[in-house]
Coordinates of C-alpha atoms in Angstrom, one line a residue:
M1 CA 109.0 -98.0 -149.8
S2 CA 112.5 -97.3 -148.6
Y3 CA 114.8 -94.5 -150.0
N4 CA 117.8 -95.2 -147.6
L5 CA 117.3 -91.7 -146.3
L6 CA 118.9 -92.6 -142.9
K7 CA 121.6 -95.0 -144.1
G8 CA 124.6 -94.8 -141.6
K9 CA 122.7 -92.6 -139.2
R10 CA 122.4 -93.4 -135.5
G11 CA 119.9 -92.3 -132.9
I12 CA 117.8 -92.6 -129.8
I13 CA 114.0 -93.1 -129.8
F14 CA 112.1 -92.3 -126.7
G15 CA 108.6 -93.5 -125.9
A16 CA 107.7 -96.5 -128.0
L17 CA 105.0 -98.3 -126.0
D18 CA 103.0 -100.5 -128.4
E19 CA 102.1 -100.7 -132.1
N20 CA 99.7 -97.8 -131.8
S21 CA 102.4 -95.3 -130.6
I22 CA 104.0 -92.8 -133.0
A23 CA 107.4 -93.6 -131.6
W24 CA 106.9 -97.3 -132.5
K25 CA 105.9 -96.4 -136.1
T26 CA 108.9 -94.0 -136.3
A27 CA 111.3 -96.7 -135.1
E28 CA 109.9 -99.1 -137.8
R29 CA 110.3 -96.4 -140.5
V30 CA 113.8 -95.4 -139.4
H31 CA 114.8 -99.0 -139.5
E32 CA 113.4 -99.3 -143.0
E33 CA 115.4 -96.2 -144.1
G34 CA 118.7 -97.7 -142.9
G35 CA 119.0 -96.0 -139.5
T36 CA 120.2 -97.7 -136.3
F37 CA 119.0 -96.7 -132.9
V38 CA 118.6 -97.4 -129.2
L39 CA 115.1 -97.6 -127.8
T40 CA 114.4 -96.2 -124.4
N41 CA 111.4 -95.7 -122.1
A42 CA 110.8 -95.4 -118.4
P43 CA 110.9 -98.7 -116.5
V44 CA 107.2 -98.4 -115.5
A45 CA 106.2 -97.7 -119.1
M46 CA 108.3 -100.7 -120.4
R47 CA 106.4 -103.0 -118.1
M48 CA 103.1 -101.8 -119.6
G49 CA 104.2 -102.0 -123.2
Q50 CA 105.7 -104.4 -125.8
I51 CA 109.1 -102.7 -126.5
D52 CA 110.9 -106.0 -126.6
K53 CA 109.0 -107.0 -129.7
L54 CA 110.0 -103.8 -131.4
A55 CA 113.6 -104.2 -130.4
E56 CA 113.7 -107.7 -131.9
K57 CA 112.0 -106.5 -135.1
T58 CA 114.5 -103.6 -135.6
G59 CA 117.6 -105.3 -134.2
S60 CA 117.8 -102.6 -131.5
Q61 CA 119.0 -102.6 -127.9
I62 CA 116.9 -101.2 -125.1
I63 CA 118.2 -98.9 -122.4
P64 CA 115.7 -98.2 -119.7
A65 CA 115.8 -94.6 -118.5
D66 CA 113.6 -92.2 -116.5
A67 CA 113.7 -89.1 -118.7
T68 CA 113.3 -86.9 -115.7
S69 CA 116.5 -88.2 -114.1
E70 CA 119.7 -86.5 -115.2
E71 CA 121.7 -89.6 -114.0
D72 CA 119.6 -91.9 -116.2
L73 CA 119.9 -89.6 -119.2
L74 CA 123.7 -89.4 -118.8
N75 CA 123.9 -93.2 -118.7
L76 CA 121.5 -93.4 -121.7
V77 CA 123.5 -91.1 -123.9
N78 CA 126.9 -92.6 -123.1
K79 CA 125.8 -96.2 -123.5
S80 CA 124.0 -95.3 -126.7
M81 CA 127.2 -93.9 -128.2
E82 CA 129.0 -97.0 -127.1
I83 CA 126.4 -99.4 -128.5
L84 CA 126.0 -97.5 -131.8
G85 CA 129.7 -96.9 -132.3
G86 CA 129.7 -93.1 -132.4
K87 CA 127.9 -89.9 -131.9
I88 CA 124.2 -89.5 -132.4
D89 CA 122.5 -88.2 -135.5
F90 CA 118.8 -88.1 -134.5
V91 CA 116.7 -88.2 -131.3
L92 CA 112.9 -88.5 -131.0
H93 CA 111.3 -87.2 -127.8
S94 CA 107.8 -88.8 -127.7
I95 CA 106.9 -88.5 -124.0
G96 CA 103.9 -87.0 -122.3
M97 CA 101.9 -87.6 -119.2
S98 CA 99.4 -85.8 -117.0
I99 CA 98.3 -87.2 -113.7
N100 CA 95.5 -84.6 -113.5
V101 CA 94.1 -86.0 -116.8
R102 CA 94.5 -89.6 -115.6
K103 CA 92.8 -88.9 -112.3
G104 CA 90.0 -86.7 -113.8
K105 CA 91.0 -83.5 -112.1
H106 CA 89.6 -80.4 -113.9
Y107 CA 91.9 -77.7 -115.1
T108 CA 90.4 -75.3 -112.6
D109 CA 91.0 -77.7 -109.7
Q110 CA 94.6 -79.0 -110.3
N111 CA 96.6 -81.0 -107.8
Y112 CA 99.8 -79.0 -108.2
A113 CA 102.1 -81.8 -107.1
W114 CA 100.6 -83.8 -110.0
T115 CA 101.0 -80.8 -112.3
Q116 CA 104.7 -80.5 -111.5
K117 CA 105.2 -84.2 -112.2
G118 CA 103.5 -83.9 -115.5
T119 CA 105.5 -80.9 -116.5
D120 CA 108.7 -82.6 -115.6
V121 CA 107.8 -85.7 -117.6
S122 CA 106.2 -84.0 -120.6
A123 CA 108.4 -80.9 -121.1
M124 CA 111.3 -80.5 -118.7
S125 CA 112.5 -83.9 -119.7
F126 CA 113.1 -82.5 -123.2
H127 CA 115.4 -79.8 -121.8
K128 CA 117.2 -82.4 -119.7
T129 CA 117.7 -84.7 -122.7
M130 CA 119.1 -81.9 -124.8
Q131 CA 121.3 -80.5 -122.0
T132 CA 122.8 -84.0 -121.5
L133 CA 123.4 -84.4 -125.3
Y134 CA 124.9 -80.9 -125.5
K135 CA 127.2 -81.2 -122.5
Q136 CA 128.4 -84.6 -123.6
D137 CA 129.0 -83.3 -127.2
A138 CA 127.0 -86.4 -128.2
M139 CA 125.4 -85.1 -131.4
N140 CA 127.0 -85.1 -134.9
E141 CA 126.9 -81.9 -136.9
W142 CA 123.7 -81.6 -138.8
G143 CA 122.0 -83.9 -136.4
S144 CA 118.3 -83.6 -135.8
I145 CA 116.2 -83.6 -132.6
V146 CA 112.4 -83.8 -132.8
A147 CA 109.7 -83.7 -130.1
L148 CA 106.0 -84.4 -130.5
T149 CA 103.4 -81.8 -129.6
Y150 CA 99.8 -80.8 -130.1
M151 CA 98.0 -77.7 -131.2
A152 CA 96.4 -77.2 -127.7
A153 CA 99.7 -75.4 -127.0
Q154 CA 98.3 -72.5 -129.1
R155 CA 94.5 -72.9 -128.9
V156 CA 92.0 -73.9 -126.3
F157 CA 90.9 -77.5 -126.1
P158 CA 89.2 -77.6 -122.7
D159 CA 89.6 -81.3 -121.9
Y160 CA 93.3 -81.4 -122.8
N161 CA 93.8 -79.9 -119.4
D162 CA 97.4 -79.1 -118.2
M163 CA 98.9 -81.1 -121.1
A164 CA 98.2 -77.9 -123.1
D165 CA 100.6 -76.0 -120.8
N166 CA 103.1 -78.8 -121.0
K167 CA 103.1 -78.7 -124.8
A168 CA 103.5 -74.9 -124.8
Y169 CA 106.5 -75.2 -122.5
L170 CA 107.9 -78.1 -124.7
E171 CA 107.7 -75.9 -127.8
S172 CA 109.4 -73.0 -126.1
I173 CA 112.2 -75.3 -125.0
A174 CA 112.7 -76.5 -128.6
R175 CA 113.1 -72.9 -129.8
S176 CA 115.3 -71.7 -126.9
F177 CA 117.6 -74.7 -126.7
G178 CA 117.5 -75.1 -130.5
Y179 CA 119.1 -71.7 -130.9
F180 CA 122.2 -72.8 -128.9
F181 CA 122.3 -76.3 -130.4
G182 CA 122.2 -74.8 -133.9
R183 CA 124.7 -72.0 -133.2
D184 CA 127.2 -74.2 -131.3
K185 CA 126.8 -77.7 -132.7
K186 CA 125.0 -77.3 -136.1
V187 CA 122.1 -79.4 -134.7
R188 CA 118.5 -78.9 -135.7
V189 CA 115.6 -78.9 -133.1
N190 CA 112.0 -79.0 -134.2
T191 CA 108.6 -80.0 -132.9
I192 CA 105.8 -81.7 -134.9
S193 CA 102.3 -80.7 -134.0
Q194 CA 100.4 -83.9 -134.9
S195 CA 96.7 -84.5 -135.5
P196 CA 94.9 -86.2 -132.6
T197 CA 96.0 -89.8 -132.9
P198 CA 94.5 -92.9 -131.3
T199 CA 97.5 -93.8 -129.1
T200 CA 97.5 -95.3 -125.6
A201 CA 98.6 -91.9 -124.2
G202 CA 96.1 -89.8 -126.2
S203 CA 93.1 -92.0 -125.4
G204 CA 93.4 -90.9 -121.8
V205 CA 92.1 -87.5 -122.6
K206 CA 88.4 -87.0 -121.9
G207 CA 86.4 -86.7 -125.2
F208 CA 89.3 -87.9 -127.3
D209 CA 87.1 -89.8 -129.7
G210 CA 85.2 -86.5 -130.3
F211 CA 88.5 -84.7 -130.9
I212 CA 89.4 -87.2 -133.6
A213 CA 86.0 -87.1 -135.3
Y214 CA 85.9 -83.2 -135.2
A215 CA 89.4 -82.8 -136.6
E216 CA 88.7 -85.3 -139.4
K217 CA 85.7 -83.3 -140.5
M218 CA 87.7 -80.0 -140.2
S219 CA 90.8 -81.1 -142.1
P220 CA 90.8 -80.9 -145.9
L221 CA 93.1 -83.9 -146.1
G222 CA 91.8 -85.6 -143.0
N223 CA 93.7 -86.5 -139.9
A224 CA 97.4 -87.5 -140.2
T225 CA 98.0 -91.0 -138.9
A226 CA 100.8 -92.2 -136.7
L227 CA 102.5 -93.6 -139.8
D228 CA 102.2 -90.1 -141.5
C229 CA 103.9 -88.6 -138.5
A230 CA 106.6 -91.3 -138.6
N231 CA 107.3 -90.4 -142.3
Y232 CA 107.4 -86.7 -141.5
T233 CA 109.9 -87.4 -138.7
V234 CA 112.1 -89.4 -141.0
S235 CA 112.2 -86.4 -143.4
L236 CA 113.3 -84.2 -140.5
F237 CA 116.0 -86.7 -139.4
S238 CA 117.3 -86.9 -143.0
D239 CA 119.8 -84.6 -144.8
L240 CA 116.9 -83.2 -146.9
T241 CA 116.0 -80.8 -144.1
K242 CA 119.4 -79.6 -143.0
R243 CA 118.4 -75.9 -142.6
V244 CA 115.0 -76.5 -140.9
T245 CA 115.2 -75.7 -137.2
L246 CA 113.4 -73.8 -134.4
Q247 CA 110.1 -74.7 -136.1
N248 CA 106.8 -76.0 -134.8
L249 CA 105.7 -78.0 -137.9
Y250 CA 102.0 -79.0 -138.4
N251 CA 101.3 -82.5 -139.6
D252 CA 97.5 -82.3 -139.3
G253 CA 95.8 -82.4 -142.7
G254 CA 95.4 -78.6 -142.8
F255 CA 93.4 -78.4 -139.5
S256 CA 95.6 -75.7 -138.0
N257 CA 94.7 -73.2 -140.7
M258 CA 91.0 -73.9 -140.8
G259 CA 88.2 -71.7 -139.4
V260 CA 85.4 -74.0 -140.3
S261 CA 84.7 -76.6 -142.9
D262 CA 81.6 -77.2 -145.0
E263 CA 81.2 -80.6 -143.3
V264 CA 81.3 -79.2 -139.8
M265 CA 79.0 -76.3 -140.7
N266 CA 76.5 -78.6 -142.3
A267 CA 76.5 -80.9 -139.3
F268 CA 76.0 -77.9 -137.0
V269 CA 73.1 -76.6 -139.1
E270 CA 71.5 -80.0 -139.2
S271 CA 71.7 -80.4 -135.5
M272 CA 70.0 -77.0 -135.1
D273 CA 67.2 -77.9 -137.5
K274 CA 66.5 -81.0 -135.4

């Protein structure tokens, strides 16, 4: 169901890869709510995904950009304003990558060159994106910037590896840059801490299926889906949340406030009895 929450609003959506990705679902929902946008992803990711299909479905243009490149980001921001016909109202940062995770390097045995690359892609790119938007005065007042994160930024999930550090850095950037963006430009900056979601990126984490099953049993409302996250993101892009900023917002079915659930405890007791 559409409520025209984003009618007349313009934006940039990073990271749509395929139909499983949160960015893809968000783009579809933004389109349904009347928003227009430019799609962007790194050239290598675009070759792996199906972004052309999404662009056709939503009537959007694609601007390839390496989010770690200040030059690419400057081109992206300026061309987006040209294509969309004005300043930007919303931005979704849905980017994350760990070479250590991909290559199976344990957290206690990191390849630091890979670590730096992952930090640049997963977190520093968020600062670079906002810095470019800020310097270009590209955001409309009461605009909204959202980045996707995960609760491993606050709690230990051993197999999440250095992505946990990347997400902690990402959340810090959101607060720190969000202060200046709010004070100077009246722009909101928030992060959404989503349930473990079966996306192409998430499935690369060791034991990810176990993550999902455990979180489902722990959460009183069950895991939030990619579509749930897209809907939450739409609400943050809309004028209904004009005074919400500097927040890390949990969209996880209640998981983040749970100690243990009956279902998990019962499963644990049953396993001990066996």
